Amino acid sequence: MPTVFEHRVEFAGHATRALEVAGEGPGIVLLHGWSHSADTWRPLLVELAARERRAIAVDLPGFGAAPPLGPGAVLPQLDVFAAELVNAWAGGEPVVIAGASLGGCLALRLAENPGDLKLAGVVPVAPDGLEMPSWFDPIEEDPIVRRLLSMPVPVPGELIRRGKKGAHRRLAFSDAQRAVVDAFGVDGDTRADVAALLESGRKLAPELAHAPFDLVGIRCPVMLVWGAYDRMLPHTDARMALDSLPTTQVELIEGCGHQPQLEATGRLVELLLPFGR
């Protein structure tokens, strides 16, 4: 089995966890979505390592093993972190930035304002920010999640984990692939963890609703990837990107929901390997 190296890193004042594989370039930086962690990329990292392609995934601030974000707007804080991550890890060499959902939004924001970064291209996977976000309300209003938060007595961590996984599974995964989420549930074992996560979603949703990037300003190659059965961010959202970036490549993965990196790992690897070379 190819080795995925887990270690600690620090960018923009946030000490966090990184999963990294060695290989040739251009390197691939993987940015996860809201409520997820670097672990969502672990199967893909194994595949990239087997093909000797250099890549890294980290826990973004506010998620996984990373510390919480500071007060104020969420996206600007994540922008600073992501830019420093790419700059430090790339070492001046061109990189591909692939991001899922929220991570896809961050990838597009970096492409719009790359500064001194050398971007071989960006691969947003069902990115947030193209249309009004519709994923948060169904999670917050899920009856199991609401019941767990309202119980007047302590709730076992395993019950909370099951409730969160169930809510996420019903919304994010295609019917044929829902079981995949059992190994990669959202983080946190307490009601306080769930409440903090929902609060971050409440702060983030309005930012995503108000044009979080200017697609016309993007100059590097872009490949949009979507699961055909994505119910959180349907692939019809790609129309806005196609209108602004007519040369953008769009790849639709059949039989897949909102998590191609978990549901269709092999296909996503096939798309990533030649991109940006």
Coordinates of C-alpha atoms in Angstrom, one line a residue:
M1 CA 0.0 0.0 0.0
P2 CA 1.5 3.4 -1.0
T3 CA 2.4 5.5 2.1
V4 CA 0.4 8.6 3.1
F5 CA 2.5 10.7 5.5
E6 CA 0.5 12.3 8.3
H7 CA 2.2 15.2 10.0
R8 CA 1.7 18.7 11.6
V9 CA 2.1 21.9 9.7
E10 CA 1.5 25.6 10.3
F11 CA 0.3 28.2 7.9
A12 CA -1.0 31.7 8.5
G13 CA -0.8 31.1 12.3
H14 CA -2.9 27.9 12.2
A15 CA -1.2 24.7 13.3
T16 CA -3.0 21.8 11.6
R17 CA -2.7 18.3 10.2
A18 CA -1.5 17.4 6.8
L19 CA -1.7 14.2 4.7
E20 CA 1.0 14.1 2.0
V21 CA 2.3 11.8 -0.6
A22 CA 5.6 12.0 -2.5
G23 CA 6.1 12.0 -6.2
E24 CA 6.6 14.1 -9.3
G25 CA 4.8 17.4 -10.2
P26 CA 3.1 19.5 -10.8
G27 CA 2.0 19.0 -7.2
I28 CA -1.7 18.8 -6.3
V29 CA -3.1 20.7 -3.3
L30 CA -6.4 19.3 -2.1
L31 CA -8.9 21.5 -0.2
H32 CA -11.9 19.8 1.5
G33 CA -15.4 21.1 2.0
W34 CA -17.5 22.3 4.9
S35 CA -17.7 19.9 7.8
H36 CA -15.0 17.6 6.3
S37 CA -11.3 17.2 6.9
A38 CA -8.2 16.1 5.0
D39 CA -9.4 12.5 5.4
T40 CA -12.0 13.0 2.7
W41 CA -9.0 12.9 0.3
R42 CA -7.2 9.9 1.8
P43 CA -8.4 7.3 -0.9
L44 CA -7.4 9.7 -3.7
L45 CA -4.0 10.4 -2.1
V46 CA -3.4 6.6 -2.0
E47 CA -4.1 6.5 -5.7
L48 CA -1.9 9.5 -6.5
A49 CA 0.9 7.9 -4.5
A50 CA 0.6 4.7 -6.5
R51 CA 1.1 6.8 -9.6
E52 CA 4.0 8.8 -8.0
R53 CA 2.2 12.1 -8.1
R54 CA 3.0 14.6 -5.4
A55 CA 0.0 15.9 -3.4
I56 CA -1.0 17.3 -0.1
A57 CA -4.3 17.7 1.8
V58 CA -4.8 19.6 5.1
D59 CA -7.5 20.2 7.7
L60 CA -8.7 23.8 6.9
P61 CA -9.0 26.1 9.9
G62 CA -12.2 25.4 11.8
F63 CA -12.4 21.8 10.8
G64 CA -10.8 18.5 11.6
A65 CA -7.7 18.8 13.8
A66 CA -7.2 22.5 13.0
P67 CA -7.9 25.3 15.5
P68 CA -11.1 27.5 15.1
L69 CA -11.2 30.5 12.9
G70 CA -11.1 33.9 14.4
P71 CA -14.0 36.4 14.5
G72 CA -15.2 38.0 11.4
A73 CA -15.8 36.8 7.8
V74 CA -14.8 33.2 7.1
L75 CA -13.7 33.2 3.4
P76 CA -11.0 35.9 3.8
Q77 CA -9.4 33.9 6.6
L78 CA -9.5 30.7 4.6
D79 CA -8.0 32.6 1.6
V80 CA -5.0 33.7 3.6
F81 CA -4.4 30.2 4.9
A82 CA -4.8 28.5 1.5
A83 CA -2.5 31.0 -0.2
E84 CA 0.2 30.5 2.4
L85 CA -0.2 26.7 2.2
V86 CA 0.2 26.7 -1.6
N87 CA 3.1 29.2 -1.6
A88 CA 5.0 27.3 1.1
W89 CA 4.4 23.8 -0.3
A90 CA 4.9 24.6 -4.0
G91 CA 8.4 26.0 -3.5
G92 CA 8.0 28.2 -6.5
E93 CA 6.9 25.4 -8.8
P94 CA 3.5 25.2 -10.6
V95 CA 0.7 23.5 -8.8
V96 CA -2.8 22.3 -9.4
I97 CA -5.4 23.2 -6.8
A98 CA -8.3 20.8 -6.5
G99 CA -11.1 21.6 -4.0
A100 CA -14.4 20.1 -3.1
S101 CA -17.5 22.2 -2.4
L102 CA -16.2 25.0 -0.1
G103 CA -12.7 23.9 -1.1
G104 CA -13.7 24.4 -4.8
C105 CA -14.8 27.9 -3.9
L106 CA -11.4 28.6 -2.3
A107 CA -9.7 27.2 -5.4
L108 CA -11.6 29.6 -7.7
R109 CA -10.8 32.6 -5.3
L110 CA -7.1 31.7 -5.5
A111 CA -7.3 31.5 -9.3
E112 CA -8.9 34.9 -9.4
N113 CA -6.2 36.5 -7.1
P114 CA -3.1 34.3 -7.5
G115 CA -0.5 36.9 -6.6
D116 CA 2.9 35.3 -7.0
L117 CA 1.5 31.8 -7.0
K118 CA 2.2 29.7 -10.1
L119 CA -1.0 27.9 -10.9
A120 CA -1.0 25.1 -13.5
G121 CA -4.8 25.0 -13.1
V122 CA -7.7 24.6 -10.7
V123 CA -10.1 21.7 -10.4
P124 CA -13.2 22.8 -8.5
V125 CA -15.3 19.7 -7.6
A126 CA -19.0 20.8 -7.2
P127 CA -17.8 24.2 -6.0
D128 CA -19.8 26.4 -3.7
G129 CA -20.5 30.0 -4.7
L130 CA -21.9 29.6 -8.2
E131 CA -25.5 29.8 -7.1
M132 CA -27.4 30.5 -3.8
P133 CA -26.2 27.8 -1.4
S134 CA -28.9 25.3 -0.6
W135 CA -27.0 22.6 1.3
F136 CA -27.1 24.2 4.8
D137 CA -30.8 24.4 5.7
P138 CA -31.5 20.6 5.0
I139 CA -28.6 19.7 7.4
E140 CA -29.6 22.1 10.1
E141 CA -33.3 21.2 9.8
D142 CA -32.7 17.4 9.7
P143 CA -35.0 15.9 12.4
I144 CA -32.2 13.7 13.8
V145 CA -29.7 16.5 14.2
R146 CA -32.4 18.8 15.8
R147 CA -33.4 16.0 18.2
L148 CA -29.8 15.4 19.3
L149 CA -29.2 19.1 19.9
S150 CA -32.4 19.4 22.0
M151 CA -32.1 16.4 24.3
P152 CA -31.9 17.6 27.9
V153 CA -29.5 14.7 29.0
P154 CA -26.0 13.9 27.8
V155 CA -25.9 12.0 24.5
P156 CA -23.3 9.3 23.9
G157 CA -20.7 10.2 21.3
E158 CA -21.4 7.2 19.2
L159 CA -25.1 8.2 18.9
I160 CA -24.1 11.7 17.8
R161 CA -21.7 10.4 15.2
R162 CA -24.4 8.1 13.8
G163 CA -26.9 11.0 13.7
K164 CA -24.5 13.3 11.8
K165 CA -23.5 10.6 9.4
G166 CA -27.1 9.8 8.6
A167 CA -28.0 13.4 7.9
H168 CA -25.0 13.9 5.7
R169 CA -25.4 10.5 3.9
R170 CA -29.0 11.2 3.0
L171 CA -28.1 14.5 1.3
A172 CA -24.6 14.2 0.0
F173 CA -24.3 10.7 -1.5
S174 CA -26.0 9.0 -4.4
D175 CA -28.3 6.1 -3.5
A176 CA -25.8 3.6 -4.8
Q177 CA -22.8 5.0 -2.8
R178 CA -24.2 6.2 0.5
A179 CA -22.3 3.6 2.6
V180 CA -19.0 5.2 1.7
V181 CA -19.6 8.0 4.2
D182 CA -19.5 5.6 7.2
A183 CA -15.7 5.7 7.1
F184 CA -15.5 9.4 6.6
G185 CA -18.2 11.0 8.8
V186 CA -18.0 14.7 9.9
D187 CA -15.9 15.5 12.9
G188 CA -16.8 15.9 16.5
D189 CA -18.4 13.7 19.2
T190 CA -20.4 16.1 21.3
R191 CA -23.4 18.3 20.9
A192 CA -21.1 21.3 21.4
D193 CA -19.1 20.1 18.3
V194 CA -22.3 19.9 16.3
A195 CA -23.5 23.3 17.5
A196 CA -20.2 24.9 16.6
L197 CA -20.2 23.3 13.2
L198 CA -23.8 24.6 12.5
E199 CA -22.8 28.1 13.6
S200 CA -19.9 28.1 11.2
G201 CA -22.4 27.1 8.4
R202 CA -24.7 30.0 9.4
K203 CA -21.8 32.4 9.1
L204 CA -20.5 31.0 5.8
A205 CA -23.8 30.7 3.9
P206 CA -24.3 34.4 3.4
E207 CA -20.7 34.9 2.2
L208 CA -21.2 32.2 -0.4
A209 CA -24.5 33.8 -1.6
H210 CA -22.9 37.1 -2.5
A211 CA -20.6 36.5 -5.5
P212 CA -17.6 35.2 -3.7
F213 CA -15.4 35.3 -6.8
D214 CA -15.2 37.0 -10.2
L215 CA -14.9 34.3 -12.8
V216 CA -14.0 36.7 -15.5
G217 CA -10.7 37.5 -13.7
I218 CA -9.5 33.9 -13.8
R219 CA -6.7 33.3 -16.3
C220 CA -5.4 29.7 -15.5
P221 CA -7.0 26.5 -16.9
V222 CA -10.2 25.4 -15.1
M223 CA -11.7 22.0 -15.0
L224 CA -15.1 21.7 -13.3
V225 CA -16.1 18.3 -12.0
W226 CA -19.5 17.2 -10.8
G227 CA -21.3 14.1 -9.8
A228 CA -24.4 13.6 -12.0
Y229 CA -26.6 12.9 -8.9
D230 CA -25.3 15.7 -6.7
R231 CA -28.3 17.0 -4.6
M232 CA -26.3 19.5 -2.5
L233 CA -24.9 21.5 -5.4
P234 CA -26.4 20.3 -8.7
H235 CA -24.3 20.3 -11.9
T236 CA -26.7 22.9 -13.4
D237 CA -24.7 25.4 -11.4
A238 CA -22.0 25.0 -14.0
R239 CA -23.9 27.2 -16.4
M240 CA -22.7 30.3 -14.6
A241 CA -19.1 29.2 -15.0
L242 CA -19.6 28.3 -18.6
D243 CA -21.1 31.7 -19.4
S244 CA -18.1 33.5 -17.8
L245 CA -15.3 31.0 -18.8
P246 CA -16.3 29.5 -22.2
T247 CA -13.1 27.5 -22.4
T248 CA -13.7 25.8 -19.1
Q249 CA -13.7 22.0 -19.2
V250 CA -16.6 20.4 -17.5
E251 CA -16.6 16.7 -16.5
L252 CA -19.8 15.0 -15.3
I253 CA -19.3 11.7 -13.4
E254 CA -22.3 9.3 -13.7
G255 CA -23.6 7.4 -10.7
C256 CA -22.0 9.8 -8.3
G257 CA -23.3 12.3 -5.7
H258 CA -21.6 15.3 -4.0
Q259 CA -18.4 13.4 -3.1
P260 CA -16.5 12.2 -6.3
Q261 CA -13.3 11.9 -4.3
L262 CA -15.0 9.2 -2.3
E263 CA -17.6 7.8 -4.6
A264 CA -15.6 7.8 -7.9
T265 CA -12.0 8.0 -6.7
G266 CA -10.5 6.3 -9.7
R267 CA -12.3 8.5 -12.2
L268 CA -11.3 11.7 -10.4
V269 CA -7.6 10.5 -10.4
E270 CA -7.9 9.9 -14.2
L271 CA -9.1 13.5 -14.6
L272 CA -6.4 15.0 -12.3
L273 CA -3.3 13.2 -13.6
P274 CA -3.1 14.9 -17.1
F275 CA -4.5 18.2 -16.0
G276 CA -2.0 21.1 -15.7
R277 CA 0.8 19.3 -17.4

